[in-house]
PDB file of C-alpha atoms in Angstrom:
ATOM      1  CA  MET B   1     -32.148  -4.360  -0.145  1.00  0.00           C
ATOM      2  CA  ALA B   2     -29.665  -4.467  -3.115  1.00  0.00           C
ATOM      3  CA  ILE B   3     -26.777  -6.826  -2.565  1.00  0.00           C
ATOM      4  CA  HIS B   4     -24.127  -4.179  -3.284  1.00  0.00           C
ATOM      5  CA  GLU B   5     -25.616  -1.992  -0.726  1.00  0.00           C
ATOM      6  CA  SER B   6     -25.239  -4.945   1.867  1.00  0.00           C
ATOM      7  CA  ALA B   7     -21.588  -5.644   1.001  1.00  0.00           C
ATOM      8  CA  GLU B   8     -20.064  -4.050   4.139  1.00  0.00           C
ATOM      9  CA  ASN B   9     -22.576  -5.535   6.490  1.00  0.00           C
ATOM     10  CA  TYR B  10     -21.735  -8.982   4.956  1.00  0.00           C
ATOM     11  CA  LEU B  11     -18.021  -8.379   5.681  1.00  0.00           C
ATOM     12  CA  GLU B  12     -18.536  -7.197   9.088  1.00  0.00           C
ATOM     13  CA  THR B  13     -20.538 -10.201   9.927  1.00  0.00           C
ATOM     14  CA  ILE B  14     -18.049 -12.552   8.492  1.00  0.00           C
ATOM     15  CA  LEU B  15     -15.204 -11.005  10.252  1.00  0.00           C
ATOM     16  CA  MET B  16     -16.990 -11.348  13.586  1.00  0.00           C
ATOM     17  CA  LEU B  17     -16.188 -15.115  13.319  1.00  0.00           C
ATOM     18  CA  SER B  18     -12.545 -14.558  14.118  1.00  0.00           C
ATOM     19  CA  LYS B  19     -13.383 -12.736  17.246  1.00  0.00           C
ATOM     20  CA  GLU B  20     -16.227 -15.072  18.497  1.00  0.00           C
ATOM     21  CA  ARG B  21     -14.277 -18.367  17.536  1.00  0.00           C
ATOM     22  CA  PRO B  22     -10.739 -19.214  18.508  1.00  0.00           C
ATOM     23  CA  VAL B  23     -10.129 -21.261  15.265  1.00  0.00           C
ATOM     24  CA  VAL B  24     -11.580 -20.185  11.932  1.00  0.00           C
ATOM     25  CA  ARG B  25     -10.859 -21.885   8.755  1.00  0.00           C
ATOM     26  CA  ALA B  26     -11.118 -20.340   5.375  1.00  0.00           C
ATOM     27  CA  VAL B  27     -13.804 -22.636   4.403  1.00  0.00           C
ATOM     28  CA  ASP B  28     -15.835 -21.497   7.542  1.00  0.00           C
ATOM     29  CA  ILE B  29     -15.719 -18.006   6.224  1.00  0.00           C
ATOM     30  CA  ALA B  30     -17.064 -19.145   2.746  1.00  0.00           C
ATOM     31  CA  ASN B  31     -19.766 -21.105   4.503  1.00  0.00           C
ATOM     32  CA  GLU B  32     -20.917 -18.117   6.520  1.00  0.00           C
ATOM     33  CA  LEU B  33     -20.888 -15.933   3.450  1.00  0.00           C
ATOM     34  CA  GLU B  34     -23.378 -18.322   1.735  1.00  0.00           C
ATOM     35  CA  TYR B  35     -25.608 -18.245   4.740  1.00  0.00           C
ATOM     36  CA  GLN B  36     -25.559 -14.483   4.917  1.00  0.00           C
ATOM     37  CA  PHE B  37     -26.261 -14.296   1.015  1.00  0.00           C
ATOM     38  CA  ARG B  38     -29.357 -16.339   1.156  1.00  0.00           C
ATOM     39  CA  SER B  39     -30.818 -14.773   4.396  1.00  0.00           C
ATOM     40  CA  ARG B  40     -30.552 -11.398   2.785  1.00  0.00           C
ATOM     41  CA  GLY B  41     -32.099 -12.264  -0.579  1.00  0.00           C
ATOM     42  CA  GLY B  42     -29.260 -13.678  -2.568  1.00  0.00           C
ATOM     43  CA  SER B  43     -29.212 -16.960  -4.329  1.00  0.00           C
ATOM     44  CA  GLY B  44     -25.949 -18.695  -3.691  1.00  0.00           C
ATOM     45  CA  PHE B  45     -22.518 -18.001  -5.168  1.00  0.00           C
ATOM     46  CA  CYS B  46     -22.111 -16.804  -8.898  1.00  0.00           C
ATOM     47  CA  PHE B  47     -18.494 -17.928  -8.596  1.00  0.00           C
ATOM     48  CA  GLU B  48     -16.498 -20.010  -6.089  1.00  0.00           C
ATOM     49  CA  THR B  49     -15.668 -17.902  -3.148  1.00  0.00           C
ATOM     50  CA  ILE B  50     -11.921 -17.189  -2.645  1.00  0.00           C
ATOM     51  CA  VAL B  51     -10.736 -16.995   0.939  1.00  0.00           C
ATOM     52  CA  ALA B  52      -6.856 -16.849   0.803  1.00  0.00           C
ATOM     53  CA  SER B  53      -4.737 -16.362   3.823  1.00  0.00           C
ATOM     54  CA  GLY B  54      -1.072 -16.612   4.821  1.00  0.00           C
ATOM     55  CA  PRO B  55       2.342 -16.517   2.885  1.00  0.00           C
ATOM     56  CA  ASP B  56       1.453 -19.337   0.549  1.00  0.00           C
ATOM     57  CA  ASN B  57      -2.341 -19.574  -0.219  1.00  0.00           C
ATOM     58  CA  GLY B  58      -2.511 -15.930   0.182  1.00  0.00           C
ATOM     59  CA  ALA B  59      -0.080 -15.429  -2.685  1.00  0.00           C
ATOM     60  CA  ASN B  60      -2.406 -17.388  -5.048  1.00  0.00           C
ATOM     61  CA  CYS B  61      -4.735 -15.053  -6.837  1.00  0.00           C
ATOM     62  CA  HIS B  62      -6.992 -18.001  -7.728  1.00  0.00           C
ATOM     63  CA  ALA B  63      -7.054 -19.712  -4.355  1.00  0.00           C
ATOM     64  CA  THR B  64     -10.155 -21.376  -3.093  1.00  0.00           C
ATOM     65  CA  ALA B  65     -11.477 -21.632   0.453  1.00  0.00           C
ATOM     66  CA  SER B  66      -9.208 -24.316   2.162  1.00  0.00           C
ATOM     67  CA  ASP B  67      -9.207 -25.983   5.640  1.00  0.00           C
ATOM     68  CA  ARG B  68      -6.243 -23.699   6.591  1.00  0.00           C
ATOM     69  CA  LYS B  69      -6.777 -22.077   9.995  1.00  0.00           C
ATOM     70  CA  ILE B  70      -6.682 -18.158  10.120  1.00  0.00           C
ATOM     71  CA  GLN B  71      -3.632 -17.084  12.087  1.00  0.00           C
ATOM     72  CA  LEU B  72      -2.644 -13.946  13.881  1.00  0.00           C
ATOM     73  CA  GLY B  73      -0.564 -11.765  11.548  1.00  0.00           C
ATOM     74  CA  ASP B  74      -2.345 -13.113   8.431  1.00  0.00           C
ATOM     75  CA  PHE B  75      -3.574 -10.881   5.515  1.00  0.00           C
ATOM     76  CA  VAL B  76      -6.893 -12.592   4.262  1.00  0.00           C
ATOM     77  CA  THR B  77      -8.292 -11.982   0.840  1.00  0.00           C
ATOM     78  CA  ILE B  78     -11.903 -12.499   0.372  1.00  0.00           C
ATOM     79  CA  ASP B  79     -13.435 -12.561  -3.114  1.00  0.00           C
ATOM     80  CA  PHE B  80     -17.149 -13.011  -3.059  1.00  0.00           C
ATOM     81  CA  GLY B  81     -20.321 -12.526  -4.931  1.00  0.00           C
ATOM     82  CA  THR B  82     -23.991 -13.654  -5.097  1.00  0.00           C
ATOM     83  CA  TYR B  83     -26.875 -13.642  -7.555  1.00  0.00           C
ATOM     84  CA  TYR B  84     -29.628 -11.062  -6.980  1.00  0.00           C
ATOM     85  CA  HIS B  85     -32.751 -11.195  -8.951  1.00  0.00           C
ATOM     86  CA  GLY B  86     -30.489 -12.994 -11.552  1.00  0.00           C
ATOM     87  CA  TYR B  87     -27.673 -10.591 -11.551  1.00  0.00           C
ATOM     88  CA  CYS B  88     -24.087 -10.985 -10.265  1.00  0.00           C
ATOM     89  CA  SER B  89     -22.144  -9.050  -7.828  1.00  0.00           C
ATOM     90  CA  ASP B  90     -18.367  -9.293  -7.339  1.00  0.00           C
ATOM     91  CA  ILE B  91     -16.400  -7.846  -4.442  1.00  0.00           C
ATOM     92  CA  THR B  92     -12.945  -8.292  -3.015  1.00  0.00           C
ATOM     93  CA  ARG B  93     -11.386  -7.113   0.276  1.00  0.00           C
ATOM     94  CA  THR B  94      -8.057  -8.013   1.991  1.00  0.00           C
ATOM     95  CA  VAL B  95      -8.153  -7.604   5.606  1.00  0.00           C
ATOM     96  CA  ALA B  96      -5.414  -7.944   8.468  1.00  0.00           C
ATOM     97  CA  VAL B  97      -5.764 -10.306  11.337  1.00  0.00           C
ATOM     98  CA  GLY B  98      -3.821  -8.242  14.008  1.00  0.00           C
ATOM     99  CA  LYS B  99      -0.445  -6.895  13.075  1.00  0.00           C
ATOM    100  CA  ALA B 100       0.986  -8.365   9.696  1.00  0.00           C
ATOM    101  CA  LYS B 101       3.839 -10.868  10.089  1.00  0.00           C
ATOM    102  CA  ASN B 102       5.567  -9.194   7.177  1.00  0.00           C
ATOM    103  CA  PRO B 103       5.528  -5.342   7.014  1.00  0.00           C
ATOM    104  CA  GLU B 104       5.689  -5.461   3.155  1.00  0.00           C
ATOM    105  CA  LEU B 105       2.095  -6.446   3.091  1.00  0.00           C
ATOM    106  CA  TYR B 106       1.226  -2.841   4.192  1.00  0.00           C
ATOM    107  CA  LYS B 107       3.196  -1.477   1.271  1.00  0.00           C
ATOM    108  CA  MET B 108       1.393  -3.832  -1.198  1.00  0.00           C
ATOM    109  CA  PHE B 109      -1.975  -2.797   0.250  1.00  0.00           C
ATOM    110  CA  ASP B 110      -1.124   0.921  -0.340  1.00  0.00           C
ATOM    111  CA  VAL B 111      -0.016   0.267  -3.888  1.00  0.00           C
ATOM    112  CA  VAL B 112      -3.227  -1.681  -4.742  1.00  0.00           C
ATOM    113  CA  ARG B 113      -5.393   0.841  -3.233  1.00  0.00           C
ATOM    114  CA  LYS B 114      -3.727   3.537  -5.192  1.00  0.00           C
ATOM    115  CA  ALA B 115      -3.978   1.501  -8.376  1.00  0.00           C
ATOM    116  CA  LYS B 116      -7.685   1.089  -7.969  1.00  0.00           C
ATOM    117  CA  ASP B 117      -8.245   4.793  -7.129  1.00  0.00           C
ATOM    118  CA  ALA B 118      -6.274   5.538 -10.438  1.00  0.00           C
ATOM    119  CA  GLY B 119      -8.518   3.448 -12.415  1.00  0.00           C
ATOM    120  CA  GLN B 120     -11.756   4.567 -10.698  1.00  0.00           C
ATOM    121  CA  ASN B 121     -10.810   8.312 -11.174  1.00  0.00           C
ATOM    122  CA  SER B 122     -10.427   7.543 -14.966  1.00  0.00           C
ATOM    123  CA  LEU B 123     -13.829   5.901 -15.544  1.00  0.00           C
ATOM    124  CA  LYS B 124     -16.054   7.864 -18.033  1.00  0.00           C
ATOM    125  CA  PRO B 125     -17.831   7.168 -21.255  1.00  0.00           C
ATOM    126  CA  GLY B 126     -15.512   6.824 -24.149  1.00  0.00           C
ATOM    127  CA  MET B 127     -12.525   5.735 -21.893  1.00  0.00           C
ATOM    128  CA  VAL B 128     -10.674   3.150 -23.953  1.00  0.00           C
ATOM    129  CA  MET B 129     -10.183  -0.183 -22.024  1.00  0.00           C
ATOM    130  CA  GLY B 130      -6.585  -0.699 -23.051  1.00  0.00           C
ATOM    131  CA  GLU B 131      -5.715   2.781 -21.887  1.00  0.00           C
ATOM    132  CA  LEU B 132      -7.598   2.163 -18.603  1.00  0.00           C
ATOM    133  CA  ARG B 133      -5.535  -0.964 -18.162  1.00  0.00           C
ATOM    134  CA  ASP B 134      -2.337   0.810 -18.591  1.00  0.00           C
ATOM    135  CA  ILE B 135      -3.392   3.475 -16.013  1.00  0.00           C
ATOM    136  CA  ILE B 136      -3.971   0.872 -13.428  1.00  0.00           C
ATOM    137  CA  VAL B 137      -1.007  -1.245 -14.164  1.00  0.00           C
ATOM    138  CA  LYS B 138       1.421   1.669 -14.172  1.00  0.00           C
ATOM    139  CA  VAL B 139       0.812   2.367 -10.461  1.00  0.00           C
ATOM    140  CA  VAL B 140       1.573  -1.171  -9.589  1.00  0.00           C
ATOM    141  CA  GLU B 141       4.652  -1.420 -11.909  1.00  0.00           C
ATOM    142  CA  ASP B 142       6.107   1.999 -10.808  1.00  0.00           C
ATOM    143  CA  ALA B 143       6.240   0.353  -7.290  1.00  0.00           C
ATOM    144  CA  GLY B 144       8.177  -2.556  -8.438  1.00  0.00           C
ATOM    145  CA  TYR B 145       5.285  -5.087  -8.562  1.00  0.00           C
ATOM    146  CA  HIS B 146       3.101  -6.510 -11.272  1.00  0.00           C
ATOM    147  CA  ILE B 147      -0.564  -7.760 -11.560  1.00  0.00           C
ATOM    148  CA  PRO B 148      -0.748 -11.506 -12.741  1.00  0.00           C
ATOM    149  CA  HIS B 149      -4.333 -11.070 -13.879  1.00  0.00           C
ATOM    150  CA  GLY B 150      -6.703  -8.752 -15.677  1.00  0.00           C
ATOM    151  CA  PRO B 151      -7.527  -5.747 -13.574  1.00  0.00           C
ATOM    152  CA  GLY B 152     -11.105  -5.726 -14.400  1.00  0.00           C
ATOM    153  CA  HIS B 153     -14.130  -6.911 -16.283  1.00  0.00           C
ATOM    154  CA  ASN B 154     -17.812  -6.341 -17.213  1.00  0.00           C
ATOM    155  CA  PHE B 155     -20.452  -8.461 -15.565  1.00  0.00           C
ATOM    156  CA  GLY B 156     -24.132  -8.797 -15.413  1.00  0.00           C
ATOM    157  CA  LEU B 157     -26.112 -12.058 -15.883  1.00  0.00           C
ATOM    158  CA  ASP B 158     -22.731 -13.787 -16.101  1.00  0.00           C
ATOM    159  CA  ILE B 159     -19.789 -13.115 -13.630  1.00  0.00           C
ATOM    160  CA  HIS B 160     -17.258 -12.389 -16.507  1.00  0.00           C
ATOM    161  CA  GLU B 161     -18.500 -10.769 -19.576  1.00  0.00           C
ATOM    162  CA  GLN B 162     -17.013  -8.655 -22.332  1.00  0.00           C
ATOM    163  CA  PRO B 163     -15.405  -6.113 -22.440  1.00  0.00           C
ATOM    164  CA  TYR B 164     -12.319  -6.762 -20.171  1.00  0.00           C
ATOM    165  CA  ILE B 165      -9.724  -4.268 -19.148  1.00  0.00           C
ATOM    166  CA  CYS B 166      -6.862  -5.655 -21.102  1.00  0.00           C
ATOM    167  CA  THR B 167      -3.833  -4.916 -23.176  1.00  0.00           C
ATOM    168  CA  GLY B 168      -4.572  -3.284 -26.557  1.00  0.00           C
ATOM    169  CA  SER B 169      -8.408  -3.260 -26.254  1.00  0.00           C
ATOM    170  CA  LYS B 170      -9.883  -0.498 -28.290  1.00  0.00           C
ATOM    171  CA  VAL B 171     -13.344  -0.942 -26.868  1.00  0.00           C
ATOM    172  CA  THR B 172     -14.767   1.988 -24.900  1.00  0.00           C
ATOM    173  CA  LEU B 173     -16.736   2.411 -21.906  1.00  0.00           C
ATOM    174  CA  GLN B 174     -20.462   3.215 -22.610  1.00  0.00           C
ATOM    175  CA  PRO B 175     -23.214   4.501 -20.235  1.00  0.00           C
ATOM    176  CA  GLY B 176     -24.848   1.558 -18.682  1.00  0.00           C
ATOM    177  CA  MET B 177     -21.976  -0.831 -18.454  1.00  0.00           C
ATOM    178  CA  VAL B 178     -21.083  -2.270 -15.127  1.00  0.00           C
ATOM    179  CA  HIS B 179     -17.509  -2.967 -14.494  1.00  0.00           C
ATOM    180  CA  THR B 180     -15.080  -4.250 -11.886  1.00  0.00           C
ATOM    181  CA  ILE B 181     -11.629  -2.707 -11.122  1.00  0.00           C
ATOM    182  CA  GLU B 182      -9.552  -5.238  -9.179  1.00  0.00           C
ATOM    183  CA  PRO B 183      -5.698  -4.738  -9.052  1.00  0.00           C
ATOM    184  CA  GLY B 184      -3.788  -7.131  -6.905  1.00  0.00           C
ATOM    185  CA  ILE B 185      -0.402  -8.154  -5.907  1.00  0.00           C
ATOM    186  CA  TYR B 186       0.846 -11.586  -4.938  1.00  0.00           C
ATOM    187  CA  ILE B 187       4.380 -12.751  -3.582  1.00  0.00           C
ATOM    188  CA  PRO B 188       4.962 -16.310  -2.525  1.00  0.00           C
ATOM    189  CA  GLY B 189       6.375 -16.493   0.950  1.00  0.00           C
ATOM    190  CA  ILE B 190       4.679 -13.147   1.814  1.00  0.00           C
ATOM    191  CA  GLY B 191       1.164 -13.195   0.880  1.00  0.00           C
ATOM    192  CA  GLY B 192      -1.325 -11.296  -1.340  1.00  0.00           C
ATOM    193  CA  VAL B 193      -3.540  -8.201  -1.617  1.00  0.00           C
ATOM    194  CA  ARG B 194      -6.493  -7.469  -3.871  1.00  0.00           C
ATOM    195  CA  GLN B 195      -9.209  -4.901  -3.785  1.00  0.00           C
ATOM    196  CA  GLU B 196     -12.268  -4.951  -6.025  1.00  0.00           C
ATOM    197  CA  ASP B 197     -15.225  -2.702  -6.558  1.00  0.00           C
ATOM    198  CA  ASP B 198     -18.068  -2.409  -8.936  1.00  0.00           C
ATOM    199  CA  PHE B 199     -19.020   0.637 -11.002  1.00  0.00           C
ATOM    200  CA  LEU B 200     -21.825   1.672 -13.098  1.00  0.00           C
ATOM    201  CA  ILE B 201     -20.691   3.897 -16.107  1.00  0.00           C
ATOM    202  CA  THR B 202     -23.122   6.899 -16.356  1.00  0.00           C
ATOM    203  CA  GLU B 203     -23.654   9.579 -18.976  1.00  0.00           C
ATOM    204  CA  ASP B 204     -21.119  12.023 -17.203  1.00  0.00           C
ATOM    205  CA  GLY B 205     -18.830   9.557 -15.404  1.00  0.00           C
ATOM    206  CA  TYR B 206     -19.552   6.597 -12.931  1.00  0.00           C
ATOM    207  CA  ARG B 207     -21.263   5.560  -9.779  1.00  0.00           C
ATOM    208  CA  ARG B 208     -19.617   3.159  -7.443  1.00  0.00           C
ATOM    209  CA  ILE B 209     -22.160   0.610  -6.440  1.00  0.00           C
ATOM    210  CA  THR B 210     -20.090  -1.293  -3.769  1.00  0.00           C
ATOM    211  CA  ASN B 211     -20.643   0.081  -0.304  1.00  0.00           C
ATOM    212  CA  ILE B 212     -17.562  -0.932   1.636  1.00  0.00           C
ATOM    213  CA  THR B 213     -14.623   1.092   3.129  1.00  0.00           C
ATOM    214  CA  ASP B 214     -11.342   1.284   1.186  1.00  0.00           C
ATOM    215  CA  ALA B 215      -9.377   1.353   4.294  1.00  0.00           C
ATOM    216  CA  LEU B 216      -7.529  -1.553   5.592  1.00  0.00           C
ATOM    217  CA  ILE B 217      -9.638  -3.391   8.074  1.00  0.00           C
ATOM    218  CA  THR B 218      -7.565  -4.713  10.952  1.00  0.00           C
ATOM    219  CA  LEU B 219      -9.185  -7.318  13.479  1.00  0.00           C
TER     220      LEU B 219
END
């Protein structure tokens, strides 16, 4: 079974931790993910897993899995991937643990999802990377936010490969490329939201190769 085809099963398994155990730390989620990867044919992490929660660590787009305990009202961002037959995978979802403590998190989630959809719907051979970046970022900036990192990258044998979705890039998408789209919004004192999916560029468009819901998962 391909890693991408199992992504939703991975996440569902991990999220069960917060129902079965009264206290779950971010690092517990990362450890469980590695177990699930290896038990299903993966070979460890192809980058350090991000499990970020709460108003502070959740607002750090490069957070690592800490000892912080997941709390009711948190949004938790999980960015994870494993090697499968030598190739990388890269998936991010933000989930809610009960009702969010700050209602702005729901607005942030809606904007991020719309930005990802705008980028996804623009994918096709010949699409200029700089223009794709502008399409994604415009949705976020029109809503009054900004993305503090690149909104996507190529990957394969390495987790970050050229070309990147970045300002001014004249590189065009070509059939056979595998790319992420990953907009995110992060506000200190409130938290963060990121969604990331992987796409194979085809002769006439694209094929999404991450099998996981776009809807907000609430525990």
